[in-house]
C-alpha cells in the first residue's frame, strides 16, 4: 500500500508531505483545484514521463517520493535483479527532475533506470484515469480481463515462451533461406572467381621475388659485363703494358714486405694486413665469379617471369587487393563459402524440423489457453452481469464472445465484450454503451481484476463520471467493499461516494496575496470538516442546513 507521499516543487505544489491509511481513501476538491496534479506526481514517482514543465517556481528542481509497504515476491525479485536492497518490506521510490529537464530515479536510495520504477509500479498500484473507460473498446484489455478471471497466468507464460521460441526459430530459418538463395544465385560467379585464383597457385612472398628476378633478367647483359670486368681487374695481367692484376699486386707487395721485415720488424703488422686483405679479396672474387656464373641471358625466362607478373598484377586489380596475401585470403574465403552452402542446406533441414516442433508446441499451448478461456468465459460474463445489474441496470445483458485471431504470445483467441442495457440483442460494447454505463461496467471489471490479481493499491480517478443518485451510492458501496481487502483511492465529485471510506482528503488551490502565485495543497479532513465538505458537494457554494443534514445521513450510512 501507499503509505506516504512527499512532493517538493512539482508544478503548483510547493511542498507536500502526507501519509495515507489502508482501506478506502476519498479525495475531493473543486474542479481545477489540482487533483490531476496530485495524480501526476504519483505517476512520476512510478516511472512516468518527466519533463522540465513539471518543475515549479520555487526552485531549479522538483522531487517526488512515494513510500510503499509491500511483501510481494514479484517486487522483491525486481529489486534483487537490480541490486536494490528490500528494506524490511518498505520500498521508497523517488524521482528528481533537474533544471535541464533530465530526471534521476531511485529505489530505496539506489539509482535505477526509470523503467525499473515502471516495473515495480505494475506490482504495486493500478491507476484508473478519467478516460480509461475507452479501454473497454480495446480487445487486448478485454482479453486481459478474461485472463485475470481465468487465472491462466501459467498458461499465458507458457504460450508466450512457446511463441518467442517459434518466432525466433522461424526468423532464423527465413534468414537462412535468404542466405542460401543468395549463395545459390552467386554460386556460378563465385566458382569462376575461385577457379581463377586457385589455378594461379599463388604463393605468399612470390610477387617480391618475381619483381627482383625480372629486374635482373631485364638487365642481365649489363650485369655480366660489369662482373666480367671486375673479375678481369682482379686476375688478368697485361705484360705488354706492365699492368698487373689486383691479386698480383698484393702478392708482390706481400713478397717485398717479407724481405723488409727481416730488417725492420715493425713492418710486420703491415705485412699481416696485406695478407689479410688478399684473403678477403679472394673471397670477394669468388662471390663475384659465382654470381657471374649464375646470371643468365635468357629471353624465355624473362618472358615467363613477366607473364607471371602480369597475371598477378591483373588479379590484384580485379579483386582490389594490395598483395598476394590478400588474394590468397579472398581465394580461401570463396572456397569456404562454396563449401558452406552444403553445410547450410544440412542446417536448414535441421532448423525446419525445429520450427515444426516449436509450432506444434505453440499450437498446444494456445489450445490449452483457449480451453481455459472457453471454460471461464460464461462464469466471467455472469459475474460481471450480476455486478452491472446491482448498479441499477437490472435488465442488462453482458456476455463474452471468443473468436479466432492470428497466433501471438497471447494465444490465438480474440475476445469481444457484448452488452445490452435492455436485455435484447447484445452487441459490441463500444457501440452501444453510454458514458454512465461504461463507467459502471469498468468499475465492475476493475473490481473483479483487483480481486484476482491481489493488487495492493488502486486509484480511481472519477470512475463515477456520468452517474448520480442511488447508482452513485451503489458504486460507492462497491468501491468501499474493495477497500476491505486493499487500499483504494477514490477521486470523486459525487457526495454518495465521498461519504464512504475511512479517510477523506481535500485538494485545494490557494493564491498568495503578496506574490499572486497559485499553490495546490492537500490535507486530511476531521470529522466535522468532512461533514461540511460532503454538504458542499451536495448543495454547491452555499451550504444549507438541509445539505448538512443530508451529509450527516450519508456519513452515518457508511
Coordinates of C-alpha atoms in Angstrom, one line a residue:
X1 CA 0.0 0.0 0.0
X2 CA 1.0 3.6 -0.5
X3 CA 1.9 4.9 3.0
X4 CA 3.4 8.3 2.3
X5 CA 3.8 10.9 -0.5
X6 CA 6.4 13.6 -0.4
X7 CA 6.3 16.3 -3.1
X8 CA 8.5 19.3 -3.5
X9 CA 8.2 22.0 -6.2
X10 CA 6.1 19.9 -8.6
X11 CA 4.0 22.2 -10.8
X12 CA 1.7 24.1 -8.4
X13 CA 2.7 22.0 -5.3
X14 CA 5.4 23.9 -3.3
X15 CA 5.8 21.3 -0.6
X16 CA 3.7 18.3 0.5
X17 CA 4.3 15.5 2.9
X18 CA 1.3 13.4 3.6
X19 CA 0.5 9.9 5.0
X20 CA -2.3 7.6 3.8
X21 CA -4.0 4.8 5.7
X22 CA -5.1 1.5 4.4
X23 CA -8.6 0.8 3.1
X24 CA -10.7 3.3 1.2
X25 CA -9.3 6.9 0.8
X26 CA -11.5 9.6 -0.5
X27 CA -10.1 12.6 -2.4
X28 CA -12.3 15.5 -3.3
X29 CA -11.9 19.1 -4.4
X30 CA -13.4 21.6 -6.7
X31 CA -12.7 21.5 -10.4
X32 CA -9.3 23.0 -11.2
X33 CA -8.1 22.6 -7.6
X34 CA -5.2 20.3 -8.7
X35 CA -6.4 16.7 -8.2
X36 CA -4.8 15.8 -11.6
X37 CA -1.6 17.4 -10.5
X38 CA -1.5 15.2 -7.4
X39 CA -2.2 12.2 -9.5
X40 CA 0.5 13.3 -11.9
X41 CA 3.1 13.5 -9.1
X42 CA 2.3 9.9 -8.1
X43 CA 2.6 8.8 -11.7
X44 CA 6.0 10.5 -11.9
X45 CA 7.3 8.6 -8.9
X46 CA 6.1 5.4 -10.5
X47 CA 8.3 5.9 -13.6
X48 CA 6.1 8.2 -15.7
X49 CA 7.5 10.6 -18.3
X50 CA 9.4 13.6 -16.9
X51 CA 10.0 17.0 -18.4
X52 CA 11.1 20.4 -17.4
X53 CA 7.5 21.8 -17.3
X54 CA 6.9 19.8 -14.1
X55 CA 9.3 22.0 -12.2
X56 CA 7.5 24.6 -10.1
X57 CA 8.6 28.2 -9.5
X58 CA 10.1 27.5 -6.0
X59 CA 13.4 26.2 -7.3
X60 CA 15.5 24.6 -10.1
X61 CA 14.4 21.1 -9.4
X62 CA 11.5 19.0 -8.2
X63 CA 11.3 15.9 -6.1
X64 CA 8.6 13.3 -5.8
X65 CA 8.9 10.4 -3.3
X66 CA 6.4 7.6 -2.7
X67 CA 6.8 5.2 0.2
X68 CA 5.1 1.8 -0.1
X69 CA 4.6 -1.1 2.3
X70 CA 4.9 -4.4 0.4
X71 CA 5.6 -8.1 0.9
X72 CA 5.2 -9.0 -2.8
X73 CA 7.7 -11.7 -4.0
X74 CA 7.5 -10.1 -7.5
X75 CA 8.7 -6.8 -6.1
X76 CA 11.5 -8.5 -4.2
X77 CA 12.5 -10.3 -7.4
X78 CA 12.7 -7.0 -9.4
X79 CA 14.7 -5.3 -6.6
X80 CA 17.1 -8.3 -6.4
X81 CA 17.6 -8.3 -10.2
X82 CA 18.6 -4.6 -10.0
X83 CA 20.8 -5.0 -6.9
X84 CA 18.5 -3.0 -4.7
X85 CA 18.0 -4.0 -1.0
X86 CA 14.5 -4.7 0.2
X87 CA 14.3 -2.7 3.4
X88 CA 12.1 -4.9 5.6
X89 CA 9.0 -4.6 3.3
X90 CA 9.4 -0.8 2.9
X91 CA 10.0 0.5 -0.6
X92 CA 10.7 4.1 -1.4
X93 CA 10.5 5.3 -5.0
X94 CA 11.9 8.7 -5.8
X95 CA 12.2 10.8 -8.9
X96 CA 14.2 14.0 -9.2
X97 CA 14.0 16.4 -12.2
X98 CA 16.8 18.9 -12.7
X99 CA 16.7 22.3 -14.3
X100 CA 17.8 20.7 -17.6
X101 CA 14.7 18.5 -17.7
X102 CA 16.7 15.3 -17.1
X103 CA 15.5 13.1 -14.4
X104 CA 17.0 10.6 -11.9
X105 CA 15.2 7.6 -10.4
X106 CA 15.9 5.9 -7.1
X107 CA 14.6 2.8 -5.4
X108 CA 15.4 2.6 -1.7
X109 CA 18.1 5.3 -2.4
X110 CA 19.8 3.2 -5.1
X111 CA 20.0 4.8 -8.5
X112 CA 17.9 2.8 -11.1
X113 CA 16.6 3.4 -14.6
X114 CA 13.1 4.9 -14.7
X115 CA 11.9 1.6 -16.4
X116 CA 12.6 -0.2 -13.1
X117 CA 10.2 2.1 -11.3
X118 CA 7.6 1.3 -14.0
X119 CA 8.2 -2.4 -13.5
X120 CA 7.7 -2.0 -9.7
X121 CA 4.6 0.1 -10.1
X122 CA 2.9 -2.7 -12.1
X123 CA 3.1 -4.8 -9.0
X124 CA 2.2 -2.0 -6.5
X125 CA -0.6 0.1 -7.9
X126 CA -3.2 0.4 -10.6
X127 CA -4.3 3.9 -11.6
X128 CA -7.6 4.2 -13.4
X129 CA -7.6 7.6 -15.2
X130 CA -10.6 9.6 -16.2
X131 CA -10.5 8.4 -19.8
X132 CA -9.6 4.8 -19.2
X133 CA -13.2 3.7 -19.9
X134 CA -12.0 3.9 -23.5
X135 CA -10.1 0.7 -22.8
X136 CA -13.5 -1.2 -22.9
X137 CA -13.2 -0.9 -26.7
X138 CA -9.7 -2.4 -26.7
X139 CA -9.7 -6.1 -27.5
X140 CA -6.4 -6.5 -25.6
X141 CA -7.9 -5.1 -22.4
X142 CA -10.9 -7.4 -22.8
X143 CA -8.7 -10.4 -23.3
X144 CA -6.6 -9.4 -20.2
X145 CA -9.8 -9.1 -18.1
X146 CA -10.9 -12.6 -19.0
X147 CA -7.4 -13.9 -18.3
X148 CA -7.4 -12.4 -14.9
X149 CA -10.6 -14.2 -14.1
X150 CA -9.5 -17.5 -15.6
X151 CA -6.2 -17.3 -13.5
X152 CA -4.3 -18.6 -16.6
X153 CA -1.0 -16.9 -15.8
X154 CA 1.0 -20.1 -16.1
X155 CA -0.6 -21.0 -19.4
X156 CA 0.0 -17.4 -20.6
X157 CA 3.6 -17.6 -19.7
X158 CA 4.0 -21.0 -21.4
X159 CA 2.3 -19.7 -24.5
X160 CA 4.4 -16.5 -24.6
X161 CA 7.6 -18.7 -24.2
X162 CA 6.5 -21.0 -27.0
X163 CA 5.6 -18.1 -29.2
X164 CA 9.0 -16.5 -28.6
X165 CA 10.8 -19.8 -29.4
X166 CA 8.7 -20.3 -32.5
X167 CA 9.3 -16.7 -33.9
X168 CA 13.0 -16.9 -33.2
X169 CA 13.4 -20.2 -35.0
X170 CA 11.2 -19.0 -37.8
X171 CA 13.2 -15.8 -38.2
X172 CA 16.4 -17.8 -38.2
X173 CA 15.0 -20.1 -40.9
X174 CA 13.9 -17.2 -43.0
X175 CA 17.3 -15.6 -42.7
X176 CA 19.0 -18.9 -43.6
X177 CA 16.8 -19.3 -46.7
X178 CA 17.7 -15.8 -47.8
X179 CA 21.4 -16.6 -47.3
X180 CA 21.1 -19.9 -49.2
X181 CA 19.2 -18.2 -52.0
X182 CA 21.9 -15.5 -52.2
X183 CA 24.7 -18.1 -52.3
X184 CA 22.9 -20.1 -54.9
X185 CA 22.4 -17.0 -57.1
X186 CA 26.1 -16.2 -56.7
X187 CA 27.5 -19.7 -56.9
X188 CA 28.5 -19.7 -60.6
X189 CA 30.1 -16.3 -60.2
X190 CA 31.9 -17.3 -57.0
X191 CA 33.0 -20.6 -58.6
X192 CA 34.5 -18.8 -61.6
X193 CA 36.3 -16.3 -59.3
X194 CA 37.6 -19.1 -57.1
X195 CA 38.8 -21.2 -60.1
X196 CA 40.7 -18.2 -61.4
X197 CA 42.5 -17.7 -58.1
X198 CA 43.0 -21.4 -57.4
X199 CA 44.6 -22.0 -60.8
X200 CA 47.0 -19.2 -60.2
X201 CA 48.7 -21.3 -57.4
X202 CA 49.6 -18.2 -55.5
X203 CA 52.4 -18.2 -53.0
X204 CA 52.9 -15.6 -50.3
X205 CA 56.0 -13.5 -51.0
X206 CA 56.1 -14.6 -54.6
X207 CA 55.5 -11.1 -56.0
X208 CA 58.5 -9.6 -54.4
X209 CA 60.8 -12.5 -55.6
X210 CA 59.4 -12.2 -59.2
X211 CA 59.9 -8.4 -59.3
X212 CA 63.5 -8.9 -58.3
X213 CA 64.1 -11.7 -60.8
X214 CA 62.5 -9.6 -63.6
X215 CA 64.8 -6.7 -62.8
X216 CA 67.9 -9.0 -63.0
X217 CA 66.8 -10.7 -66.2
X218 CA 66.0 -7.4 -67.9
X219 CA 69.5 -6.1 -67.2
X220 CA 71.4 -9.4 -67.4
X221 CA 73.8 -8.3 -70.2
X222 CA 74.9 -5.2 -68.4
X223 CA 75.3 -7.1 -65.1
X224 CA 77.5 -9.8 -66.8
X225 CA 79.6 -7.2 -68.5
X226 CA 80.4 -5.4 -65.2
X227 CA 81.0 -8.7 -63.3
X228 CA 83.4 -9.9 -66.0
X229 CA 85.3 -6.6 -65.9
X230 CA 85.7 -6.9 -62.1
X231 CA 87.0 -10.5 -62.5
X232 CA 89.4 -9.3 -65.1
X233 CA 90.7 -6.5 -62.8
X234 CA 91.3 -9.0 -60.0
X235 CA 93.1 -11.7 -62.1
X236 CA 94.3 -10.5 -65.5
X237 CA 97.9 -9.3 -66.2
X238 CA 98.9 -7.2 -69.2
X239 CA 102.6 -7.9 -69.8
X240 CA 102.9 -5.6 -72.8
X241 CA 101.8 -2.6 -70.8
X242 CA 103.3 -3.8 -67.5
X243 CA 99.9 -3.5 -65.8
X244 CA 99.4 -6.1 -63.0
X245 CA 96.2 -7.5 -61.6
X246 CA 95.0 -6.7 -58.1
X247 CA 95.9 -10.2 -56.9
X248 CA 99.4 -9.9 -58.5
X249 CA 99.9 -6.5 -56.9
X250 CA 99.0 -7.8 -53.4
X251 CA 101.2 -10.9 -53.8
X252 CA 104.2 -8.8 -54.9
X253 CA 103.6 -6.3 -52.1
X254 CA 103.5 -9.2 -49.6
X255 CA 106.8 -10.6 -51.0
X256 CA 108.6 -7.4 -50.8
X257 CA 107.4 -6.6 -47.3
X258 CA 108.5 -10.0 -46.2
X259 CA 112.0 -9.1 -47.1
X260 CA 111.8 -5.7 -45.4
X261 CA 110.5 -7.4 -42.2
X262 CA 113.8 -9.3 -41.9
X263 CA 115.5 -5.9 -41.1
X264 CA 112.6 -3.8 -39.9
X265 CA 110.4 -5.9 -37.5
X266 CA 107.9 -3.0 -37.1
X267 CA 106.7 -3.5 -40.7
X268 CA 105.3 -7.0 -39.9
X269 CA 101.8 -5.7 -38.9
X270 CA 101.5 -4.0 -42.3
X271 CA 102.5 -7.3 -43.9
X272 CA 99.8 -9.2 -42.0
X273 CA 97.2 -6.7 -43.0
X274 CA 98.2 -7.0 -46.7
X275 CA 98.0 -10.8 -46.3
X276 CA 94.5 -10.5 -44.7
X277 CA 93.3 -8.1 -47.5
X278 CA 94.4 -10.6 -50.1
X279 CA 92.4 -13.4 -48.5
X280 CA 89.4 -11.1 -48.2
X281 CA 89.7 -10.1 -51.8
X282 CA 90.0 -13.7 -52.8
X283 CA 86.6 -14.3 -51.1
X284 CA 85.0 -11.3 -52.8
X285 CA 86.3 -12.6 -56.2
X286 CA 84.8 -16.0 -55.5
X287 CA 81.4 -14.5 -54.8
X288 CA 81.6 -12.3 -57.9
X289 CA 82.6 -15.3 -60.0
X290 CA 79.7 -17.3 -58.6
X291 CA 77.2 -14.5 -59.3
X292 CA 78.5 -14.1 -62.8
X293 CA 78.1 -17.8 -63.5
X294 CA 74.5 -17.7 -62.2
X295 CA 73.5 -14.7 -64.2
X296 CA 71.6 -15.9 -67.2
X297 CA 71.0 -14.2 -70.5
X298 CA 67.6 -16.0 -71.0
X299 CA 64.9 -14.2 -73.1
X300 CA 62.5 -17.1 -72.5
X301 CA 62.8 -17.0 -68.7
X302 CA 62.4 -13.2 -68.8
X303 CA 59.2 -13.6 -70.8
X304 CA 57.9 -16.3 -68.4
X305 CA 58.6 -14.0 -65.4
X306 CA 56.9 -11.0 -67.0
X307 CA 53.9 -13.1 -67.9
X308 CA 53.6 -14.4 -64.3
X309 CA 53.9 -10.8 -63.0
X310 CA 51.2 -9.7 -65.5
X311 CA 48.9 -12.4 -64.2
X312 CA 49.4 -11.4 -60.5
X313 CA 49.0 -7.7 -61.3
X314 CA 45.8 -8.4 -63.1
X315 CA 44.4 -10.4 -60.2
X316 CA 45.4 -7.7 -57.7
X317 CA 43.5 -5.1 -59.7
X318 CA 40.4 -7.3 -60.3
X319 CA 40.0 -8.3 -56.7
X320 CA 41.1 -4.9 -55.3
X321 CA 43.9 -6.4 -53.3
X322 CA 47.3 -4.9 -52.3
X323 CA 49.4 -8.1 -52.4
X324 CA 49.2 -11.8 -52.9
X325 CA 48.5 -12.5 -49.3
X326 CA 45.1 -10.7 -49.7
X327 CA 44.5 -12.6 -52.9
X328 CA 45.1 -15.9 -51.0
X329 CA 42.6 -14.7 -48.3
X330 CA 39.9 -14.0 -51.0
X331 CA 40.5 -17.4 -52.5
X332 CA 40.2 -19.2 -49.2
X333 CA 37.0 -17.2 -48.4
X334 CA 35.4 -18.2 -51.7
X335 CA 36.4 -21.8 -51.1
X336 CA 34.8 -21.7 -47.6
X337 CA 31.6 -20.0 -48.9
X338 CA 31.3 -22.7 -51.7
X339 CA 31.8 -25.4 -49.1
X340 CA 29.4 -23.8 -46.6
X341 CA 26.5 -23.9 -49.0
X342 CA 26.2 -27.7 -48.5
X343 CA 26.6 -27.3 -44.7
X344 CA 23.9 -24.6 -44.8
X345 CA 21.5 -27.0 -46.5
X346 CA 22.1 -29.5 -43.8
X347 CA 21.4 -26.8 -41.1
X348 CA 18.3 -25.8 -42.9
X349 CA 16.8 -29.3 -42.7
X350 CA 17.6 -29.4 -39.0
X351 CA 16.1 -25.9 -38.5
X352 CA 13.0 -26.7 -40.5
X353 CA 12.4 -29.6 -38.1
X354 CA 13.0 -27.3 -35.1
X355 CA 10.4 -24.8 -36.4
X356 CA 7.9 -27.6 -36.9
X357 CA 8.4 -28.8 -33.3
X358 CA 8.2 -25.2 -32.0
X359 CA 5.0 -24.6 -34.0
X360 CA 3.4 -27.8 -32.5
X361 CA 4.4 -26.6 -29.0
X362 CA 2.9 -23.2 -29.6
X363 CA -0.3 -24.7 -31.0
X364 CA -0.6 -26.9 -28.0
X365 CA 0.0 -24.0 -25.6
X366 CA -2.5 -21.8 -27.4
X367 CA -5.1 -24.7 -27.4
X368 CA -4.8 -25.1 -23.7
X369 CA -5.1 -21.4 -23.2
X370 CA -8.2 -21.4 -25.4
X371 CA -9.7 -24.2 -23.4
X372 CA -9.2 -22.3 -20.1
X373 CA -10.7 -19.1 -21.6
X374 CA -13.6 -21.0 -23.1
X375 CA -14.3 -22.6 -19.7
X376 CA -14.0 -19.3 -17.8
X377 CA -15.9 -17.1 -20.2
X378 CA -19.5 -17.9 -19.2
X379 CA -18.8 -17.6 -15.4
X380 CA -16.8 -14.4 -16.0
X381 CA -19.7 -12.9 -18.0
X382 CA -22.2 -14.0 -15.3
X383 CA -20.1 -12.3 -12.5
X384 CA -19.8 -9.0 -14.5
X385 CA -23.5 -9.1 -15.5
X386 CA -24.5 -9.6 -11.8
X387 CA -22.3 -6.6 -10.8
X388 CA -23.8 -4.4 -13.6
X389 CA -27.3 -5.3 -12.6
X390 CA -26.5 -4.4 -9.0
X391 CA -25.6 -0.9 -10.3
X392 CA -29.3 -0.5 -11.4
X393 CA -29.1 -1.8 -14.9
X394 CA -31.5 -4.6 -13.9
X395 CA -32.2 -5.8 -17.5
X396 CA -28.6 -5.6 -18.7
X397 CA -27.0 -8.5 -20.5
X398 CA -23.2 -8.9 -20.7
X399 CA -21.6 -11.8 -22.5
X400 CA -18.2 -12.8 -23.9
X401 CA -17.7 -14.0 -27.4
X402 CA -14.5 -15.9 -28.1
X403 CA -13.2 -15.7 -31.7
X404 CA -10.1 -16.8 -33.6
X405 CA -7.1 -14.4 -34.0
X406 CA -3.7 -14.7 -35.6
X407 CA -1.5 -16.6 -33.2
X408 CA 0.6 -14.4 -30.9
X409 CA 2.2 -14.6 -27.5
X410 CA -1.3 -14.3 -26.0
X411 CA -2.5 -17.4 -27.9
X412 CA -4.9 -17.4 -30.9
X413 CA -8.1 -16.0 -29.3
X414 CA -9.8 -12.7 -29.7
X415 CA -12.4 -11.6 -27.2
X416 CA -15.5 -9.4 -27.7
X417 CA -17.5 -8.0 -24.9
X418 CA -21.1 -7.7 -25.9
X419 CA -23.7 -5.6 -24.0
X420 CA -27.3 -4.6 -24.0
X421 CA -28.9 -2.4 -21.3
X422 CA -32.4 -3.7 -22.3
X423 CA -31.5 -7.4 -22.3
X424 CA -32.1 -7.8 -26.0
X425 CA -29.7 -8.3 -28.9
X426 CA -26.3 -7.6 -27.2
X427 CA -23.7 -6.1 -29.5
X428 CA -20.1 -4.8 -29.3
X429 CA -19.9 -2.9 -26.0
X430 CA -18.1 0.0 -27.7
X431 CA -21.0 0.6 -30.0
X432 CA -23.9 0.7 -27.6
X433 CA -22.9 1.7 -24.0
X434 CA -23.5 5.2 -22.8
X435 CA -20.9 7.1 -20.7
X436 CA -22.6 6.2 -17.4
X437 CA -23.0 2.6 -18.4
X438 CA -19.3 2.5 -19.5
X439 CA -18.3 3.8 -16.0
X440 CA -20.3 1.2 -14.2
X441 CA -19.0 -1.7 -16.4
X442 CA -15.4 -0.5 -16.0
X443 CA -15.8 -0.4 -12.2
X444 CA -17.2 -3.9 -12.3
X445 CA -14.3 -5.1 -14.3
X446 CA -11.7 -3.3 -12.2
X447 CA -13.3 -4.7 -9.0
X448 CA -13.1 -8.2 -10.4
X449 CA -9.5 -7.8 -11.7
X450 CA -8.3 -6.3 -8.4
X451 CA -9.7 -9.3 -6.6
X452 CA -7.9 -11.8 -8.9
X453 CA -4.6 -10.0 -9.1
X454 CA -4.1 -9.2 -5.4
X455 CA -3.2 -5.7 -6.4
X456 CA -2.3 -3.9 -3.1
X457 CA -3.4 -0.3 -4.2
X458 CA -5.9 1.0 -6.7
X459 CA -6.6 4.6 -7.7
X460 CA -10.0 5.6 -9.3
X461 CA -9.9 9.0 -10.9
X462 CA -13.6 9.9 -11.3
X463 CA -14.7 6.5 -12.4
X464 CA -18.2 7.6 -11.3
X465 CA -18.4 10.1 -14.2
X466 CA -21.9 10.1 -15.8
X467 CA -23.8 8.6 -12.8
X468 CA -25.7 10.0 -9.9
X469 CA -28.3 9.3 -7.2
X470 CA -28.7 5.8 -6.0
X471 CA -26.4 4.4 -8.7
X472 CA -23.6 6.6 -7.4
X473 CA -24.3 5.3 -3.9
X474 CA -24.1 1.7 -5.0
X475 CA -20.9 2.4 -6.9
X476 CA -19.5 4.0 -3.7
X477 CA -20.5 0.9 -1.8
X478 CA -18.7 -1.3 -4.3
X479 CA -15.6 0.8 -4.1
X480 CA -15.9 0.7 -0.3
X481 CA -16.1 -3.1 -0.3
X482 CA -12.9 -3.2 -2.4
X483 CA -11.3 -1.1 0.4
X484 CA -11.9 -4.0 2.8
X485 CA -9.2 -6.1 1.0
X486 CA -6.9 -3.5 -0.5
X487 CA -6.0 0.2 -0.4
X488 CA -8.3 2.2 -2.7
X489 CA -8.1 5.9 -3.6
X490 CA -11.3 7.3 -5.0
X491 CA -11.1 10.8 -6.6
X492 CA -14.7 11.8 -6.9
X493 CA -17.2 14.7 -7.3
X494 CA -20.1 12.6 -6.0
X495 CA -21.2 13.0 -2.4
X496 CA -22.6 9.5 -2.3
X497 CA -19.1 8.2 -3.0
X498 CA -17.3 10.8 -0.9
X499 CA -19.3 9.7 2.2
X500 CA -17.8 6.2 2.0
X501 CA -14.4 5.1 3.3
X502 CA -12.2 5.6 6.3
X503 CA -10.3 8.8 5.4
X504 CA -11.2 11.9 3.4
X505 CA -8.7 14.3 1.9
X506 CA -9.4 17.6 0.1
X507 CA -7.3 19.1 -2.6
X508 CA -7.5 22.9 -2.8
X509 CA -5.8 25.7 -4.7
X510 CA -5.0 29.0 -2.9
X511 CA -3.5 32.2 -4.2
X512 CA -0.7 34.0 -2.2
X513 CA -2.0 37.6 -1.8
X514 CA 1.6 39.0 -2.0
X515 CA 3.0 37.1 -4.9
X516 CA -0.2 36.2 -6.7
X517 CA 1.1 32.7 -7.0
X518 CA -1.4 29.8 -7.0
X519 CA -0.5 26.8 -4.8
X520 CA -2.1 23.4 -4.6
X521 CA -2.4 21.7 -1.2
X522 CA -4.0 18.6 0.2
X523 CA -5.0 17.9 3.8
X524 CA -6.9 15.3 5.7
X525 CA -10.3 16.3 7.0
X526 CA -11.5 16.0 10.5
X527 CA -15.0 14.5 11.0
X528 CA -16.6 17.9 11.2
X529 CA -14.7 19.2 8.1
X530 CA -15.7 16.0 6.3
X531 CA -19.4 16.7 7.1
X532 CA -19.1 20.2 5.6
X533 CA -17.2 19.0 2.5
X534 CA -19.9 16.4 1.7
X535 CA -22.6 19.1 2.4
X536 CA -20.8 21.4 0.0
X537 CA -20.8 18.7 -2.7
X538 CA -24.5 18.2 -2.1
X539 CA -25.5 21.9 -2.3
X540 CA -22.8 23.8 -4.1
X541 CA -21.1 27.0 -2.9
X542 CA -23.9 27.8 -0.4
X543 CA -24.1 25.1 2.3
X544 CA -27.6 24.8 3.6
X545 CA -28.9 23.2 6.7
X546 CA -30.7 20.6 4.6
X547 CA -27.4 19.8 2.9
X548 CA -25.7 19.3 6.2
X549 CA -28.5 17.1 7.4
X550 CA -28.3 15.1 4.2
X551 CA -24.5 14.8 4.5
X552 CA -24.8 13.6 8.1
X553 CA -27.2 11.0 6.9
X554 CA -24.9 9.8 4.2
X555 CA -21.9 9.7 6.5
X556 CA -23.8 7.7 9.1
X557 CA -24.7 5.0 6.5
X558 CA -21.1 4.2 5.6

